[in-house]
XYZ file of C-alpha atoms in Angstrom:
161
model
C -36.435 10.965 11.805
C -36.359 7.330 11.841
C -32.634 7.383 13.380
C -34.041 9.709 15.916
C -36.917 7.573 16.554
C -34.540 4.413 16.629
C -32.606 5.916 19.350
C -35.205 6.705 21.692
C -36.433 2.888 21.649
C -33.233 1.710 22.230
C -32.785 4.529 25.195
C -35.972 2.736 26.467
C -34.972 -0.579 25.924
C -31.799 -0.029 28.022
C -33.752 2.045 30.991
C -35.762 -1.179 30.969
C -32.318 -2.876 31.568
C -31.228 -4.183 28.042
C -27.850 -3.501 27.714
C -27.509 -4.632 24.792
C -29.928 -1.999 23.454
C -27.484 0.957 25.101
C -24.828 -0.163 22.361
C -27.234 -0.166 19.476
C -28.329 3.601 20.548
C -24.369 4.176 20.624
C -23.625 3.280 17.139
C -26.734 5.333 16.113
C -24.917 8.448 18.068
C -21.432 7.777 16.732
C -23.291 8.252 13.085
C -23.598 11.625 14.259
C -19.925 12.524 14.415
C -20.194 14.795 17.129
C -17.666 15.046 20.463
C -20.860 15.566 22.470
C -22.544 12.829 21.149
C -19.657 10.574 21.140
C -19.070 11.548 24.992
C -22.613 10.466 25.245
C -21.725 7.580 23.713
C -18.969 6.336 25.427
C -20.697 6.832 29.339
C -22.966 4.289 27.629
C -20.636 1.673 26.938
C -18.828 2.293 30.101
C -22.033 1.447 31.862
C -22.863 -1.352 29.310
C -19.178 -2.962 29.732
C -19.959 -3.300 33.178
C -22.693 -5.373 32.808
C -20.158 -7.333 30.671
C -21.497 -6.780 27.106
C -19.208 -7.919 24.992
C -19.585 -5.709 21.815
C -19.616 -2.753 24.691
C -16.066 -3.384 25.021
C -15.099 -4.059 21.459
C -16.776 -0.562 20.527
C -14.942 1.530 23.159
C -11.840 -0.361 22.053
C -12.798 1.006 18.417
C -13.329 4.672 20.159
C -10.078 4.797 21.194
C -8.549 3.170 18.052
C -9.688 5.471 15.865
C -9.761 8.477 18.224
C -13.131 9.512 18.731
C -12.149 10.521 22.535
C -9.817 12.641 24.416
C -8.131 9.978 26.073
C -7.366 7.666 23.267
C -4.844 4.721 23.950
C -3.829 2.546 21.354
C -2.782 0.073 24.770
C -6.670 0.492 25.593
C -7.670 -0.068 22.590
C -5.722 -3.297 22.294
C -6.697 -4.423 25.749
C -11.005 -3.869 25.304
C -10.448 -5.592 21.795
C -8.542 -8.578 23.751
C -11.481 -8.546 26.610
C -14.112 -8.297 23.825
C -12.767 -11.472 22.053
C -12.687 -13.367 25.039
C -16.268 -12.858 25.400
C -17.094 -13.834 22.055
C -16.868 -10.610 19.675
C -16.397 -12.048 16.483
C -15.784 -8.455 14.752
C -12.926 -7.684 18.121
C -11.340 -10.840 17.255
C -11.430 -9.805 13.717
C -10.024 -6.030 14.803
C -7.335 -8.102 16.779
C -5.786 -9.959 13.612
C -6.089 -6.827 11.511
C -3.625 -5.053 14.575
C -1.113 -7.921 14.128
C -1.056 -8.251 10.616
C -0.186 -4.983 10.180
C 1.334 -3.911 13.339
C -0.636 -1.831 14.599
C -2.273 -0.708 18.282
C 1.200 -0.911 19.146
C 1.892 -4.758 18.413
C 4.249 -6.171 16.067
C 3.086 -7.386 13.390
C 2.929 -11.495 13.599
C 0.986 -13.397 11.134
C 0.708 -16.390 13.407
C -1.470 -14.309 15.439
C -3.512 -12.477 12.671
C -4.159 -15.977 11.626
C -5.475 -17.095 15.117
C -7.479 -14.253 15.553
C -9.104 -14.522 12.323
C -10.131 -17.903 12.734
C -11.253 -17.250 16.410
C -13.593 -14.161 14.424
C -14.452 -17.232 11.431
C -15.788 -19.377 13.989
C -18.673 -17.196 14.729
C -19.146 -16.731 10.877
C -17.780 -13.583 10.650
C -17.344 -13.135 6.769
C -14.486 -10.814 6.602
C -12.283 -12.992 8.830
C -13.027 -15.899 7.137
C -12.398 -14.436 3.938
C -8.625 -13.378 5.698
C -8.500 -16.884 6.585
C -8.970 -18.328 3.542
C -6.435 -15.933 2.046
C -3.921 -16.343 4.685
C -3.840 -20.001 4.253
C -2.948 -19.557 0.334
C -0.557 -17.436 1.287
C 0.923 -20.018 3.695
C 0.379 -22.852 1.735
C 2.508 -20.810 -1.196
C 5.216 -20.292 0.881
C 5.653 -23.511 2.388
C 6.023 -24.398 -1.978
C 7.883 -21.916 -2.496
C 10.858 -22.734 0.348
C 10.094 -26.233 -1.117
C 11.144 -25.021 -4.317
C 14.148 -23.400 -3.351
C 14.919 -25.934 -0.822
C 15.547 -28.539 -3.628
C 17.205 -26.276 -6.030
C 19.727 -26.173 -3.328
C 19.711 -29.789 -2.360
C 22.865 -31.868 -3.473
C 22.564 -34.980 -5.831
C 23.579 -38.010 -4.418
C 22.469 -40.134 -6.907
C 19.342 -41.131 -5.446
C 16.331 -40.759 -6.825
């Protein structure tokens, strides 16, 4: 009842023209797991995304990522998480590095990028990026020791100290 109730304040929030509130009442229908609902769901995004919300586009970038619609596109998906980030979503950016560090929405997978993404994501305080950043940097900084390591196991003695 309260989800219920919930969703018809944010359906008259958004008649009232918050657009933000249309993408609240989406996540409360995606809860529902139901292809009508999540139809329902995404012509509310659509119409949110062109009022240029940006967590309208990072959530029909997830709808296509993880399938909830017909015409999923892992190349959608991609792009709507790229336009999301530009406009400041902090969990798209996060979504972004999480494609390139493990390849996936069709990109290869490229650290360099993960790690810009999740610092992009970091800078709005997003914990789980800045948790990736913190371990991505450890994992950098061990690397650059370890070739260190090896480097000057391989190095030749010249006699100089």
């Amino acid at each position: 009842k309260g989800a219920q109730k919930a969703l018809r304040l944010y359906r008259l929030a958004s008649q009232r023209g918050n657009y933000q509130a249309r993408v609240h009442a989406v996540r409360l229908l995606f809860d529902l797991v139901d292809p009508v609902a999540d139809e329902m769901a995404v012509r509310e995004l659509d119409i949110a995304s062109k009022r240029g919300v940006a967590d309208a586009f990072a959530w029909l970038a997830w709808t296509h990522e993880v399938k909830r619609r017909k015409d999923h596109s892992e190349a959608e998906a991609l792009r709507l998480y790229k336009e999301a980030a530009r406009r400041g979503d902090a969990w798209a950016a996060f979504r972004l590095g999480v494609a390139y560090q493990r390849g996936r929405l069709g990109v290869a997978r490229n650290e360099g990028l993960a790690l810009k993404s999740y610092e992009e994501a970091s800078r709005s305080y997003y914990a789980p990026a800045i948790l990736e950043v913190g371990e991505d940097r450890k994992s950098l900084n061990q690397t650059d020791q370890e070739s260190e390591v090896a480097l000057g196991s391989l190095s030749v003695d010249h006699g100089q100290p």
